């Protein structure tokens, strides 16, 4: 029987759509290994739509089974589902030890945890919260296994850290250029997006920053701004405002640069060699973006909700113009080195091993 992976996610204005999008990528990799997958989703209206088996953006049928858990972030898994499953991946920002205990007796893995939930789990993937850059050598042998510096343990939980475990859509890997794409002298086409929900309303703030740059002649390019909640202010000449851009991954390389928050789109842009400037949507995400900027992956413009408009305009003017060409070229190089597009495959392989160890422990 094919091992069943349960992907426990939540979606709302605060968390955005990224956790569900990440689950859709992971289930594809899991099924390619020969397993079966089920997404267990809680949250707002988008979760209800997903729970009915429809993609929240375009209504297409979802490629795997989905269970709707209602609105509660900490809703437990149905006992009938647990009886079928082999392993569960909990991808919640605020996972607790009670969430892990509620998934037992299954093997439990977590994707990101800044609290103590992982201390009672079996496996933790920590792509961002302890830094994205970790050396791959030297190796040492622990309990008969070769262990790299990016791997550690906490109690019985094995922890895998860094950009090796950042998930991107398989399309990003397929579209990844074989050579570093050369940056133009100045950015002529800019994409601005802060996620499928843009809960903090950063699109409206970005529009006014870019409007001011364009009006003063400090930047003369064109921009496409995605505003899922809509905007009251009209676009300026050279700007178009859309609620969404279907199949966004396939369109990223049509733009010279990207202004975004953290999440799947940023990871895909780095993987595909599209330079990015970032605004954090909250304090936690800002820490993650600062780590990426520290190793050259992006231009860190700070916390978007608190950013000073004039400082943001000054930084963007330089980055978007001829003075920023060298910086953007370096970001292409460092971003592609940071995210190789294989993170989802690594997660799926580790989860498969975890599921296999669960079967072995039940064998007399």
Coordinates of C-alpha atoms in Angstrom, one line a residue:
X1 CA 0.0 0.0 0.0
X2 CA 1.3 3.5 -0.9
X3 CA 2.3 5.5 2.2
X4 CA 0.0 8.4 3.0
X5 CA 1.5 11.8 3.8
X6 CA -0.8 14.3 5.5
X7 CA 0.1 17.9 4.9
X8 CA -1.4 20.0 7.8
X9 CA -1.7 23.7 6.7
X10 CA -3.6 26.9 7.5
X11 CA -4.4 29.9 5.4
X12 CA -5.8 33.3 6.3
X13 CA -5.0 37.0 5.8
X14 CA -2.2 36.8 8.4
X15 CA -0.5 33.7 7.2
X16 CA -1.3 34.2 3.5
X17 CA -1.6 31.5 0.8
X18 CA 2.1 30.3 1.0
X19 CA 1.6 27.4 3.3
X20 CA -1.1 25.9 1.1
X21 CA 1.0 26.6 -2.0
X22 CA 4.0 24.9 -0.4
X23 CA 1.8 21.8 0.4
X24 CA 0.7 21.6 -3.3
X25 CA 4.3 21.5 -4.4
X26 CA 5.3 18.9 -1.8
X27 CA 2.4 16.5 -2.5
X28 CA 3.5 16.4 -6.2
X29 CA 7.0 15.3 -5.1
X30 CA 5.6 12.8 -2.6
X31 CA 3.3 11.3 -5.3
X32 CA 6.3 11.1 -7.7
X33 CA 7.9 8.7 -5.2
X34 CA 4.9 6.5 -5.3
X35 CA 3.0 7.7 -2.2
X36 CA -0.4 9.1 -1.7
X37 CA -1.0 12.6 -0.2
X38 CA -3.8 14.4 1.6
X39 CA -3.9 18.1 2.5
X40 CA -5.6 18.9 5.8
X41 CA -6.5 22.6 5.7
X42 CA -7.9 25.1 8.2
X43 CA -8.5 28.8 7.8
X44 CA -10.7 31.4 6.1
X45 CA -12.7 31.3 2.9
X46 CA -9.7 30.2 0.8
X47 CA -9.5 27.1 3.1
X48 CA -13.2 26.4 2.5
X49 CA -12.6 26.5 -1.3
X50 CA -9.5 24.2 -1.0
X51 CA -11.5 21.9 1.3
X52 CA -14.0 21.4 -1.6
X53 CA -11.1 20.3 -3.8
X54 CA -10.8 23.6 -5.7
X55 CA -7.7 25.8 -6.2
X56 CA -8.3 29.0 -4.3
X57 CA -7.1 31.2 -7.1
X58 CA -8.5 29.7 -10.3
X59 CA -11.0 27.1 -9.2
X60 CA -9.2 24.2 -10.9
X61 CA -9.5 20.8 -9.3
X62 CA -6.7 20.2 -6.8
X63 CA -4.4 17.2 -7.6
X64 CA -4.8 15.4 -4.3
X65 CA -7.3 14.6 -1.6
X66 CA -8.2 17.5 0.7
X67 CA -9.8 17.5 4.2
X68 CA -11.4 20.7 5.5
X69 CA -10.8 21.2 9.2
X70 CA -12.8 24.4 9.7
X71 CA -11.5 27.8 10.9
X72 CA -9.4 26.8 14.0
X73 CA -5.6 27.0 13.5
X74 CA -5.1 24.2 16.0
X75 CA -7.9 21.9 14.7
X76 CA -6.9 18.3 15.2
X77 CA -6.7 15.6 12.5
X78 CA -9.8 13.3 12.2
X79 CA -9.1 9.9 13.8
X80 CA -10.1 8.1 10.5
X81 CA -7.5 10.1 8.6
X82 CA -4.8 9.3 11.2
X83 CA -5.7 5.6 10.9
X84 CA -4.9 5.7 7.2
X85 CA -1.8 7.9 7.3
X86 CA 1.9 7.1 7.8
X87 CA 3.4 10.5 8.4
X88 CA 2.2 14.1 8.9
X89 CA 4.0 17.3 8.0
X90 CA 2.8 20.2 10.1
X91 CA 3.3 23.5 8.4
X92 CA 1.8 26.1 10.8
X93 CA 3.5 29.2 12.0
X94 CA 2.2 28.7 15.5
X95 CA 2.4 25.0 15.9
X96 CA 2.4 23.8 19.5
X97 CA 3.4 20.7 21.4
X98 CA -0.3 19.9 21.6
X99 CA -0.6 20.0 17.8
X100 CA 2.2 17.4 17.6
X101 CA 0.7 15.3 20.4
X102 CA -2.7 15.4 18.6
X103 CA -1.1 13.9 15.5
X104 CA 0.3 10.9 17.3
X105 CA 0.8 7.9 16.9
X106 CA 1.9 9.1 13.5
X107 CA 5.5 10.1 12.8
X108 CA 5.4 14.0 12.9
X109 CA 7.6 16.4 11.0
X110 CA 7.4 20.2 11.3
X111 CA 8.2 22.8 8.6
X112 CA 9.5 25.9 10.5
X113 CA 9.2 26.3 14.3
X114 CA 10.5 29.1 16.5
X115 CA 8.9 27.6 19.6
X116 CA 9.3 24.3 21.4
X117 CA 6.9 22.1 19.3
X118 CA 9.7 20.4 17.6
X119 CA 11.1 19.1 20.9
X120 CA 8.3 16.4 20.9
X121 CA 8.4 15.9 17.1
X122 CA 10.5 13.5 15.0
X123 CA 11.9 15.8 12.4
X124 CA 12.1 19.6 11.8
X125 CA 12.9 21.4 8.6
X126 CA 14.2 24.8 9.4
X127 CA 14.9 26.5 6.0
X128 CA 14.9 30.1 7.3
X129 CA 14.6 30.7 11.0
X130 CA 18.2 29.6 12.0
X131 CA 19.8 31.2 8.9
X132 CA 19.7 30.2 5.3
X133 CA 23.4 29.6 4.7
X134 CA 25.1 26.6 6.3
X135 CA 28.3 24.8 5.3
X136 CA 28.0 21.4 3.8
X137 CA 31.3 20.2 5.2
X138 CA 33.2 18.8 7.1
X139 CA 31.3 15.6 7.7
X140 CA 31.3 13.7 11.0
X141 CA 29.8 10.3 11.8
X142 CA 27.1 10.2 14.5
X143 CA 25.5 6.9 15.4
X144 CA 26.8 5.4 12.2
X145 CA 25.4 8.2 10.0
X146 CA 27.3 10.9 8.2
X147 CA 26.2 14.3 9.5
X148 CA 26.8 17.7 8.0
X149 CA 27.0 21.0 9.9
X150 CA 23.5 21.9 8.7
X151 CA 22.1 19.0 10.7
X152 CA 21.6 18.9 14.4
X153 CA 19.3 17.3 17.0
X154 CA 17.2 18.4 19.9
X155 CA 16.2 15.5 22.1
X156 CA 14.7 12.9 19.7
X157 CA 14.1 15.4 17.0
X158 CA 16.4 15.6 14.0
X159 CA 16.7 19.2 12.7
X160 CA 17.7 20.0 9.1
X161 CA 18.6 23.7 8.5
X162 CA 19.1 26.1 5.7
X163 CA 18.4 26.9 2.0
X164 CA 18.8 23.2 1.0
X165 CA 15.2 22.8 2.3
X166 CA 13.5 25.8 0.7
X167 CA 10.6 24.7 -1.4
X168 CA 10.0 26.0 -4.9
X169 CA 7.5 25.0 -7.6
X170 CA 9.0 22.4 -10.0
X171 CA 8.4 24.9 -12.8
X172 CA 11.0 27.2 -11.2
X173 CA 13.6 24.4 -11.5
X174 CA 12.6 23.6 -15.1
X175 CA 12.9 27.3 -16.0
X176 CA 16.2 27.8 -14.1
X177 CA 18.7 29.2 -16.6
X178 CA 21.9 27.3 -17.2
X179 CA 24.0 30.5 -17.1
X180 CA 23.5 33.6 -15.0
X181 CA 21.2 35.9 -16.9
X182 CA 22.8 39.3 -17.6
X183 CA 21.2 42.3 -15.9
X184 CA 20.1 45.3 -18.0
X185 CA 21.7 48.7 -17.3
X186 CA 18.4 49.7 -15.7
X187 CA 15.2 47.9 -14.7
X188 CA 12.6 48.4 -17.5
X189 CA 10.0 46.0 -16.3
X190 CA 9.3 45.5 -12.5
X191 CA 6.9 43.1 -10.9
X192 CA 5.5 44.0 -7.5
X193 CA 3.7 41.4 -5.4
X194 CA 3.3 40.8 -1.7
X195 CA 1.5 37.4 -1.8
X196 CA -1.8 36.0 -2.7
X197 CA -3.6 37.8 0.2
X198 CA -1.4 40.9 1.0
X199 CA -2.9 41.0 4.5
X200 CA -0.8 44.0 5.7
X201 CA -1.8 46.0 2.6
X202 CA 1.8 46.6 1.3
X203 CA 0.6 46.9 -2.3
X204 CA -1.0 50.3 -1.6
X205 CA 2.2 51.6 0.1
X206 CA 4.4 50.4 -2.8
X207 CA 2.1 52.0 -5.4
X208 CA 2.7 55.4 -3.8
X209 CA 6.4 54.9 -3.5
X210 CA 6.7 54.0 -7.2
X211 CA 4.2 56.8 -8.2
X212 CA 6.5 59.3 -6.6
X213 CA 9.6 57.9 -8.3
X214 CA 7.9 58.0 -11.7
X215 CA 6.5 61.5 -11.2
X216 CA 9.9 62.9 -10.3
X217 CA 11.7 61.1 -13.2
X218 CA 13.8 59.1 -10.8
X219 CA 12.7 55.9 -12.5
X220 CA 11.2 55.6 -15.9
X221 CA 10.4 51.9 -16.2
X222 CA 7.0 50.1 -16.3
X223 CA 5.6 48.0 -13.4
X224 CA 3.0 45.4 -12.9
X225 CA 1.5 45.5 -9.4
X226 CA -0.5 42.7 -8.0
X227 CA -3.2 43.8 -5.5
X228 CA -5.4 40.8 -4.5
X229 CA -7.6 43.0 -2.3
X230 CA -7.8 45.8 -4.9
X231 CA -6.7 49.4 -4.6
X232 CA -8.6 52.6 -4.3
X233 CA -5.8 54.7 -5.9
X234 CA -5.5 54.6 -9.7
X235 CA -2.3 53.5 -11.5
X236 CA 0.2 56.0 -12.8
X237 CA 1.4 56.1 -16.4
X238 CA 3.5 52.9 -17.0
X239 CA 1.8 51.0 -14.2
X240 CA -0.9 48.3 -14.4
X241 CA -2.7 47.0 -11.4
X242 CA -4.0 43.4 -11.4
X243 CA -5.6 41.3 -8.7
X244 CA -3.5 38.3 -9.7
X245 CA -1.3 36.9 -12.4
X246 CA -2.2 33.3 -13.2
X247 CA 0.7 30.8 -13.4
X248 CA 2.9 33.5 -11.8
X249 CA 6.0 31.2 -11.8
X250 CA 6.0 31.0 -15.6
X251 CA 5.9 34.8 -15.9
X252 CA 8.7 35.8 -13.5
X253 CA 11.5 35.8 -16.1
X254 CA 9.4 38.3 -18.2
X255 CA 10.5 40.9 -15.7
X256 CA 13.8 42.5 -15.0
X257 CA 13.3 42.6 -11.3
X258 CA 10.9 41.8 -8.5
X259 CA 9.7 43.7 -5.4
X260 CA 8.0 41.2 -3.0
X261 CA 7.7 39.9 0.5
X262 CA 9.1 36.5 1.8
X263 CA 7.5 33.3 0.5
X264 CA 7.3 31.0 -2.4
X265 CA 7.5 33.7 -5.1
X266 CA 10.8 35.2 -3.6
X267 CA 12.3 31.7 -3.4
X268 CA 11.3 31.0 -7.1
X269 CA 12.8 34.3 -8.2
X270 CA 16.1 33.6 -6.5
X271 CA 16.1 30.1 -8.0
X272 CA 15.4 31.5 -11.5
X273 CA 17.9 34.4 -11.4
X274 CA 15.4 37.3 -11.1
X275 CA 16.8 39.9 -8.7
X276 CA 14.5 40.9 -5.8
X277 CA 14.0 43.7 -3.4
X278 CA 11.9 42.8 -0.3
X279 CA 9.6 44.3 2.3
X280 CA 8.9 42.1 5.3
X281 CA 5.2 41.6 6.1
X282 CA 5.9 41.1 9.8
X283 CA 8.7 40.9 12.3
X284 CA 9.3 37.2 11.9
X285 CA 9.4 37.3 8.1
X286 CA 11.7 40.3 8.3
X287 CA 14.3 38.3 10.2
X288 CA 14.2 35.7 7.4
X289 CA 14.6 38.3 4.7
X290 CA 17.5 39.9 6.6
X291 CA 19.3 36.5 6.6
X292 CA 18.8 36.2 2.8
X293 CA 20.1 39.7 2.2
X294 CA 23.1 39.1 4.4
X295 CA 24.3 36.4 2.0
X296 CA 23.5 38.5 -1.0
X297 CA 20.2 37.0 -2.1
X298 CA 18.1 40.2 -2.1
X299 CA 17.9 43.9 -1.3
X300 CA 16.4 44.2 2.1
X301 CA 14.1 47.3 2.3
X302 CA 13.0 46.6 5.9
X303 CA 9.7 45.9 7.5
X304 CA 7.1 47.1 4.9
X305 CA 4.5 48.2 7.4
X306 CA 7.0 50.6 9.1
X307 CA 9.2 51.5 6.2
X308 CA 10.0 55.2 5.7
X309 CA 8.7 56.1 2.2
X310 CA 11.6 58.5 1.3
X311 CA 14.3 56.0 2.4
X312 CA 12.5 53.3 0.4
X313 CA 12.4 55.6 -2.7
X314 CA 16.1 56.4 -2.4
X315 CA 17.1 52.7 -2.1
X316 CA 14.9 51.7 -5.0
X317 CA 16.0 54.6 -7.2
X318 CA 19.6 53.4 -7.0
X319 CA 18.8 49.7 -7.2
X320 CA 16.5 50.1 -10.2
X321 CA 18.8 52.4 -12.1
X322 CA 22.3 52.0 -13.8
X323 CA 24.0 52.3 -10.4
X324 CA 22.3 49.1 -9.2
X325 CA 23.2 46.9 -12.2
X326 CA 26.3 45.4 -10.4
X327 CA 24.3 44.8 -7.2
X328 CA 21.5 43.1 -9.2
X329 CA 24.0 41.0 -11.0
X330 CA 25.5 39.9 -7.8
X331 CA 22.1 39.0 -6.4
X332 CA 21.4 36.8 -9.4
X333 CA 24.6 34.9 -8.8
X334 CA 24.1 34.6 -5.0
X335 CA 20.4 33.9 -5.2
X336 CA 20.9 31.1 -7.7
X337 CA 23.7 29.6 -5.5
X338 CA 21.4 29.9 -2.4
X339 CA 18.4 28.1 -3.8
X340 CA 19.0 25.3 -6.3
X341 CA 15.4 24.3 -6.8
X342 CA 15.8 20.8 -5.2
X343 CA 14.5 21.7 -1.7
X344 CA 11.1 20.1 -2.2
X345 CA 12.7 16.9 -3.5
X346 CA 14.9 16.8 -0.4
X347 CA 11.9 17.2 1.9
X348 CA 10.0 14.5 0.2
X349 CA 12.9 12.1 0.5
X350 CA 13.4 12.8 4.2
X351 CA 9.7 12.4 4.8
X352 CA 9.7 9.1 2.9
X353 CA 12.5 7.8 5.1
X354 CA 10.5 8.9 8.2
X355 CA 7.5 7.0 7.0
X356 CA 9.6 4.0 6.3
X357 CA 11.0 4.1 9.8
X358 CA 7.5 4.2 11.1
X359 CA 6.6 1.0 9.2
X360 CA 9.8 -0.7 10.5
X361 CA 9.0 0.1 14.1
X362 CA 5.6 -1.6 13.7
X363 CA 7.0 -4.7 12.2
X364 CA 7.2 -7.6 14.7

